[in-house]
mmCIF file of C-alpha atoms in Angstrom:
data_model
loop_
_atom_site.group_PDB
_atom_site.id
_atom_site.type_symbol
_atom_site.label_atom_id
_atom_site.label_comp_id
_atom_site.label_asym_id
_atom_site.label_seq_id
_atom_site.Cartn_x
_atom_site.Cartn_y
_atom_site.Cartn_z
ATOM 1 C CA MET A 10 110.809 77.959 72.198
ATOM 2 C CA ALA A 11 110.760 78.500 75.984
ATOM 3 C CA ALA A 12 114.064 80.371 75.793
ATOM 4 C CA ALA A 13 112.712 82.589 73.021
ATOM 5 C CA VAL A 14 109.634 83.407 75.106
ATOM 6 C CA ARG A 15 111.772 84.293 78.118
ATOM 7 C CA GLY A 16 113.929 86.492 75.909
ATOM 8 C CA ARG A 17 110.867 88.341 74.620
ATOM 9 C CA ARG A 18 109.659 88.829 78.197
ATOM 10 C CA ILE A 19 112.981 90.354 79.204
ATOM 11 C CA ALA A 20 112.928 92.620 76.163
ATOM 12 C CA ALA A 21 109.349 93.728 76.853
ATOM 13 C CA ILE A 22 110.039 94.604 80.469
ATOM 14 C CA LEU A 23 113.249 96.483 79.717
ATOM 15 C CA ILE A 24 111.846 98.386 76.762
ATOM 16 C CA PHE A 25 108.555 99.607 78.176
ATOM 17 C CA PRO A 26 109.783 102.590 80.210
ATOM 18 C CA LEU A 27 111.948 103.977 77.421
ATOM 19 C CA LEU A 28 110.839 106.956 75.438
ATOM 20 C CA ILE A 29 108.986 106.222 72.250
ATOM 21 C CA ALA A 30 110.896 107.977 69.470
ATOM 22 C CA GLY A 31 109.287 111.230 68.456
ATOM 23 C CA CYS A 32 106.706 111.469 71.239
ATOM 24 C CA GLY A 33 108.743 111.648 74.453
ATOM 25 C CA ALA A 34 106.230 109.749 76.591
ATOM 26 C CA ALA A 35 107.074 106.940 78.989
ATOM 27 C CA GLN A 36 104.939 103.866 78.460
ATOM 28 C CA GLY A 37 103.444 101.427 80.966
ATOM 29 C CA PRO A 38 104.114 97.658 80.927
ATOM 30 C CA PRO A 39 102.101 95.530 78.508
ATOM 31 C CA ALA A 40 99.120 93.750 80.009
ATOM 32 C CA GLY A 41 100.005 90.292 81.315
ATOM 33 C CA THR A 42 103.762 90.842 81.215
ATOM 34 C CA THR A 43 105.774 88.648 83.597
ATOM 35 C CA THR A 44 106.880 90.612 86.646
ATOM 36 C CA VAL A 45 110.523 91.564 86.968
ATOM 37 C CA ALA A 46 110.959 89.379 90.050
ATOM 38 C CA GLU A 47 109.846 86.291 88.095
ATOM 39 C CA ILE A 48 112.570 86.568 85.427
ATOM 40 C CA LYS A 49 115.225 83.934 86.120
ATOM 41 C CA ALA A 50 118.645 83.499 84.545
ATOM 42 C CA GLY A 51 119.240 79.833 85.336
ATOM 43 C CA GLY A 52 122.295 78.401 87.014
ATOM 44 C CA GLU A 53 124.878 78.389 84.210
ATOM 45 C CA HIS A 54 127.282 81.317 84.578
ATOM 46 C CA ASN A 55 130.946 82.276 84.634
ATOM 47 C CA ASP A 56 133.071 84.935 86.328
ATOM 48 C CA THR A 57 132.310 87.477 83.591
ATOM 49 C CA ASP A 58 128.556 87.116 84.166
ATOM 50 C CA VAL A 59 129.036 87.802 87.869
ATOM 51 C CA MET A 60 131.419 90.721 87.347
ATOM 52 C CA PHE A 61 129.167 92.250 84.690
ATOM 53 C CA LEU A 62 126.141 92.235 86.980
ATOM 54 C CA GLN A 63 128.077 93.480 90.009
ATOM 55 C CA MET A 64 129.724 96.306 88.072
ATOM 56 C CA LEU A 65 126.482 97.303 86.359
ATOM 57 C CA ILE A 66 124.670 97.394 89.705
ATOM 58 C CA PHE A 67 127.313 99.802 90.994
ATOM 59 C CA HIS A 68 127.016 101.807 87.770
ATOM 60 C CA GLN A 69 123.226 101.992 87.906
ATOM 61 C CA ARG A 70 123.107 102.979 91.549
ATOM 62 C CA GLN A 71 125.207 105.953 90.512
ATOM 63 C CA GLY A 72 122.918 106.573 87.542
ATOM 64 C CA LEU A 73 119.808 106.506 89.711
ATOM 65 C CA ASP A 74 121.465 108.960 92.095
ATOM 66 C CA MET A 75 122.207 111.298 89.183
ATOM 67 C CA ALA A 76 118.732 110.861 87.715
ATOM 68 C CA GLY A 77 117.153 111.533 91.106
ATOM 69 C CA THR A 78 118.909 114.889 91.277
ATOM 70 C CA ALA A 79 117.910 115.612 87.683
ATOM 71 C CA ALA A 80 114.279 114.798 88.433
ATOM 72 C CA GLU A 81 114.308 117.671 90.913
ATOM 73 C CA ARG A 82 116.481 120.158 89.020
ATOM 74 C CA ALA A 83 116.108 119.617 85.275
ATOM 75 C CA THR A 84 114.038 122.211 83.417
ATOM 76 C CA GLY A 85 113.738 120.966 79.823
ATOM 77 C CA PRO A 86 110.515 118.980 79.280
ATOM 78 C CA GLU A 87 112.149 116.397 76.996
ATOM 79 C CA LEU A 88 114.972 115.901 79.449
ATOM 80 C CA LYS A 89 112.514 115.482 82.307
ATOM 81 C CA ASN A 90 110.662 112.808 80.313
ATOM 82 C CA LEU A 91 113.912 111.037 79.519
ATOM 83 C CA ILE A 92 114.908 111.057 83.185
ATOM 84 C CA LYS A 93 111.564 109.563 84.167
ATOM 85 C CA ALA A 94 112.033 106.743 81.672
ATOM 86 C CA VAL A 95 115.637 106.106 82.702
ATOM 87 C CA ARG A 96 114.700 105.842 86.370
ATOM 88 C CA ALA A 97 111.938 103.310 85.664
ATOM 89 C CA THR A 98 114.128 101.230 83.365
ATOM 90 C CA GLU A 99 117.173 101.136 85.606
ATOM 91 C CA GLN A 100 115.192 100.340 88.741
ATOM 92 C CA ASN A 101 113.697 97.327 86.949
ATOM 93 C CA GLU A 102 117.135 96.279 85.790
ATOM 94 C CA LEU A 103 118.522 96.551 89.318
ATOM 95 C CA THR A 104 115.818 94.219 90.572
ATOM 96 C CA ILE A 105 116.643 91.673 87.869
ATOM 97 C CA MET A 106 120.407 91.792 88.462
ATOM 98 C CA GLN A 107 120.156 91.557 92.240
ATOM 99 C CA SER A 108 117.819 88.586 91.882
ATOM 100 C CA TRP A 109 120.159 86.738 89.525
ATOM 101 C CA LEU A 110 123.210 87.268 91.722
ATOM 102 C CA GLY A 111 121.192 86.085 94.708
ATOM 103 C CA ASP A 112 120.179 82.946 92.824
ATOM 104 C CA TRP A 113 123.866 82.291 92.075
ATOM 105 C CA GLY A 114 124.886 82.863 95.698
ATOM 106 C CA GLU A 115 126.996 85.866 94.720
ATOM 107 C CA PRO A 116 127.193 89.284 96.453
ATOM 108 C CA THR A 117 125.602 92.281 94.755
ATOM 109 C CA ASP A 118 128.334 94.701 95.824
ATOM 110 C CA VAL A 119 131.600 95.167 93.957
ATOM 111 C CA ASP A 120 134.997 96.315 95.176
ATOM 112 C CA ALA A 121 134.951 100.045 94.358
ATOM 113 C CA ALA A 122 138.752 100.397 94.398
ATOM 114 C CA PRO A 123 139.890 101.333 90.855
ATOM 115 C CA SER A 124 142.888 98.981 91.135
ATOM 116 C CA ALA A 125 140.546 96.019 91.591
ATOM 117 C CA HIS A 126 139.254 96.261 88.023
ATOM 118 C CA THR A 127 142.240 97.069 85.866
ATOM 119 C CA GLY A 128 141.684 93.805 84.012
ATOM 120 C CA HIS A 129 138.167 94.940 83.090
ATOM 121 C CA GLY A 130 139.080 98.422 81.941
ATOM 122 C CA GLY A 131 138.263 100.015 85.297
ATOM 123 C CA LEU A 132 135.029 100.192 87.277
ATOM 124 C CA HIS A 133 133.170 102.108 84.550
ATOM 125 C CA GLY A 134 131.691 104.534 87.040
ATOM 126 C CA THR A 135 131.356 108.293 87.372
ATOM 127 C CA ASN A 136 133.485 110.362 89.737
ATOM 128 C CA PRO A 137 131.469 110.678 92.978
ATOM 129 C CA ALA A 138 132.543 114.321 93.288
ATOM 130 C CA ASP A 139 130.983 115.071 89.905
ATOM 131 C CA ILE A 140 127.736 113.384 90.959
ATOM 132 C CA THR A 141 127.673 115.519 94.110
ATOM 133 C CA ARG A 142 128.387 118.628 92.041
ATOM 134 C CA LEU A 143 125.076 118.141 90.218
ATOM 135 C CA GLN A 144 123.334 119.201 93.415
ATOM 136 C CA THR A 145 124.972 122.627 93.465
ATOM 137 C CA VAL A 146 125.702 123.527 89.836
ATOM 138 C CA ASP A 147 124.056 126.772 88.756
ATOM 139 C CA ALA A 148 120.431 126.159 87.809
ATOM 140 C CA ALA A 149 120.862 127.714 84.370
ATOM 141 C CA GLN A 150 123.687 125.272 83.635
ATOM 142 C CA PHE A 151 122.125 122.156 85.128
ATOM 143 C CA ASP A 152 120.599 120.581 82.022
ATOM 144 C CA ALA A 153 123.780 120.925 79.961
ATOM 145 C CA THR A 154 125.977 119.720 82.824
ATOM 146 C CA PHE A 155 123.785 116.702 83.466
ATOM 147 C CA LEU A 156 123.581 115.769 79.794
ATOM 148 C CA ASN A 157 127.345 115.894 79.320
ATOM 149 C CA MET A 158 127.912 113.812 82.443
ATOM 150 C CA PHE A 159 125.183 111.288 81.741
ATOM 151 C CA LEU A 160 126.298 110.795 78.142
ATOM 152 C CA ALA A 161 129.660 109.551 79.419
ATOM 153 C CA HIS A 162 127.971 107.524 82.148
ATOM 154 C CA GLN A 163 125.734 105.649 79.723
ATOM 155 C CA HIS A 164 128.617 105.065 77.352
ATOM 156 C CA ASN A 165 130.282 103.223 80.230
ATOM 157 C CA ALA A 166 127.219 100.972 80.472
ATOM 158 C CA ILE A 167 127.647 100.071 76.800
ATOM 159 C CA GLU A 168 131.265 99.092 77.454
ATOM 160 C CA LEU A 169 130.182 96.832 80.321
ATOM 161 C CA ALA A 170 127.490 95.255 78.158
ATOM 162 C CA GLN A 171 130.021 94.600 75.399
ATOM 163 C CA MET A 172 132.268 92.805 77.890
ATOM 164 C CA GLU A 173 129.397 90.489 78.801
ATOM 165 C CA ILE A 174 128.341 89.913 75.192
ATOM 166 C CA GLU A 175 131.889 88.876 74.269
ATOM 167 C CA SER A 176 132.881 86.834 77.341
ATOM 168 C CA GLY A 177 129.782 85.917 79.348
ATOM 169 C CA ALA A 178 128.355 82.384 79.507
ATOM 170 C CA ASN A 179 124.801 82.774 80.794
ATOM 171 C CA PRO A 180 122.322 83.112 77.891
ATOM 172 C CA ARG A 181 119.894 85.341 79.832
ATOM 173 C CA ALA A 182 122.692 87.616 81.050
ATOM 174 C CA LYS A 183 123.990 87.958 77.496
ATOM 175 C CA GLU A 184 120.476 88.810 76.237
ATOM 176 C CA PHE A 185 120.214 91.309 79.059
ATOM 177 C CA ALA A 186 123.557 92.854 78.077
ATOM 178 C CA GLU A 187 122.409 93.217 74.484
ATOM 179 C CA ARG A 188 119.241 94.959 75.680
ATOM 180 C CA VAL A 189 121.346 97.296 77.845
ATOM 181 C CA ARG A 190 123.552 98.066 74.849
ATOM 182 C CA GLN A 191 120.570 98.880 72.638
ATOM 183 C CA THR A 192 118.690 100.998 75.179
ATOM 184 C CA ARG A 193 121.762 103.040 76.136
ATOM 185 C CA HIS A 194 122.512 103.707 72.487
ATOM 186 C CA GLY A 195 118.962 105.034 72.169
ATOM 187 C CA GLU A 196 119.338 107.238 75.231
ATOM 188 C CA ILE A 197 122.652 108.581 73.981
ATOM 189 C CA ARG A 198 121.124 109.470 70.613
ATOM 190 C CA GLN A 199 118.339 111.361 72.349
ATOM 191 C CA MET A 200 120.732 113.165 74.691
ATOM 192 C CA LEU A 201 122.944 114.181 71.779
ATOM 193 C CA ARG A 202 119.894 115.735 70.106
ATOM 194 C CA LEU A 203 119.172 117.649 73.291
ATOM 195 C CA THR A 204 122.745 118.896 73.638
ATOM 196 C CA THR A 205 122.715 120.246 70.083
ATOM 197 C CA GLY A 206 119.269 121.811 70.434
ATOM 198 C CA ASP A 207 117.764 119.496 67.785
ATOM 199 C CA HIS A 208 114.482 118.412 69.343
ATOM 200 C CA GLN A 209 112.926 117.100 66.154
#
């Protein structure tokens, strides 16, 4: 029962900033929800749990960098709402992941050399030069450029989550990975609608 309650708390915190389908509004946290800093994973973990969190932290720092640029440059109202929700969600997730790694006595940084992660399918990041290019791409092309880049970026998050779901040991980290997988699928569906001009 306690594990189920903790799982619901994680789900509530990770879901709340996401866009509600059809309305495009970011939502606030439910009243009385446990704070992000209070969510604990417990001590049981394996190397995959650690690598998943470290790689996703690297990935989300890149995502927050991209979303920060988009918050300043995006013009489409639905895209701006999506960016707002993504930033809130991923900042919460960063806090959770950094806390869990700290509890396990593990570093939060990951070796960024591509050769260090060949056994995990690569680092699952976005080319830093492409992220920098978002700052200078023509304003009329920004929304389309960002969407195409961020679609690939969030697909990488799904691949990382799948790795954890299949090979991780920590129950909370695996629940977290499943939540990441679900939320990124939702974001991708919304971004695909935006890229095709279907805003229904």
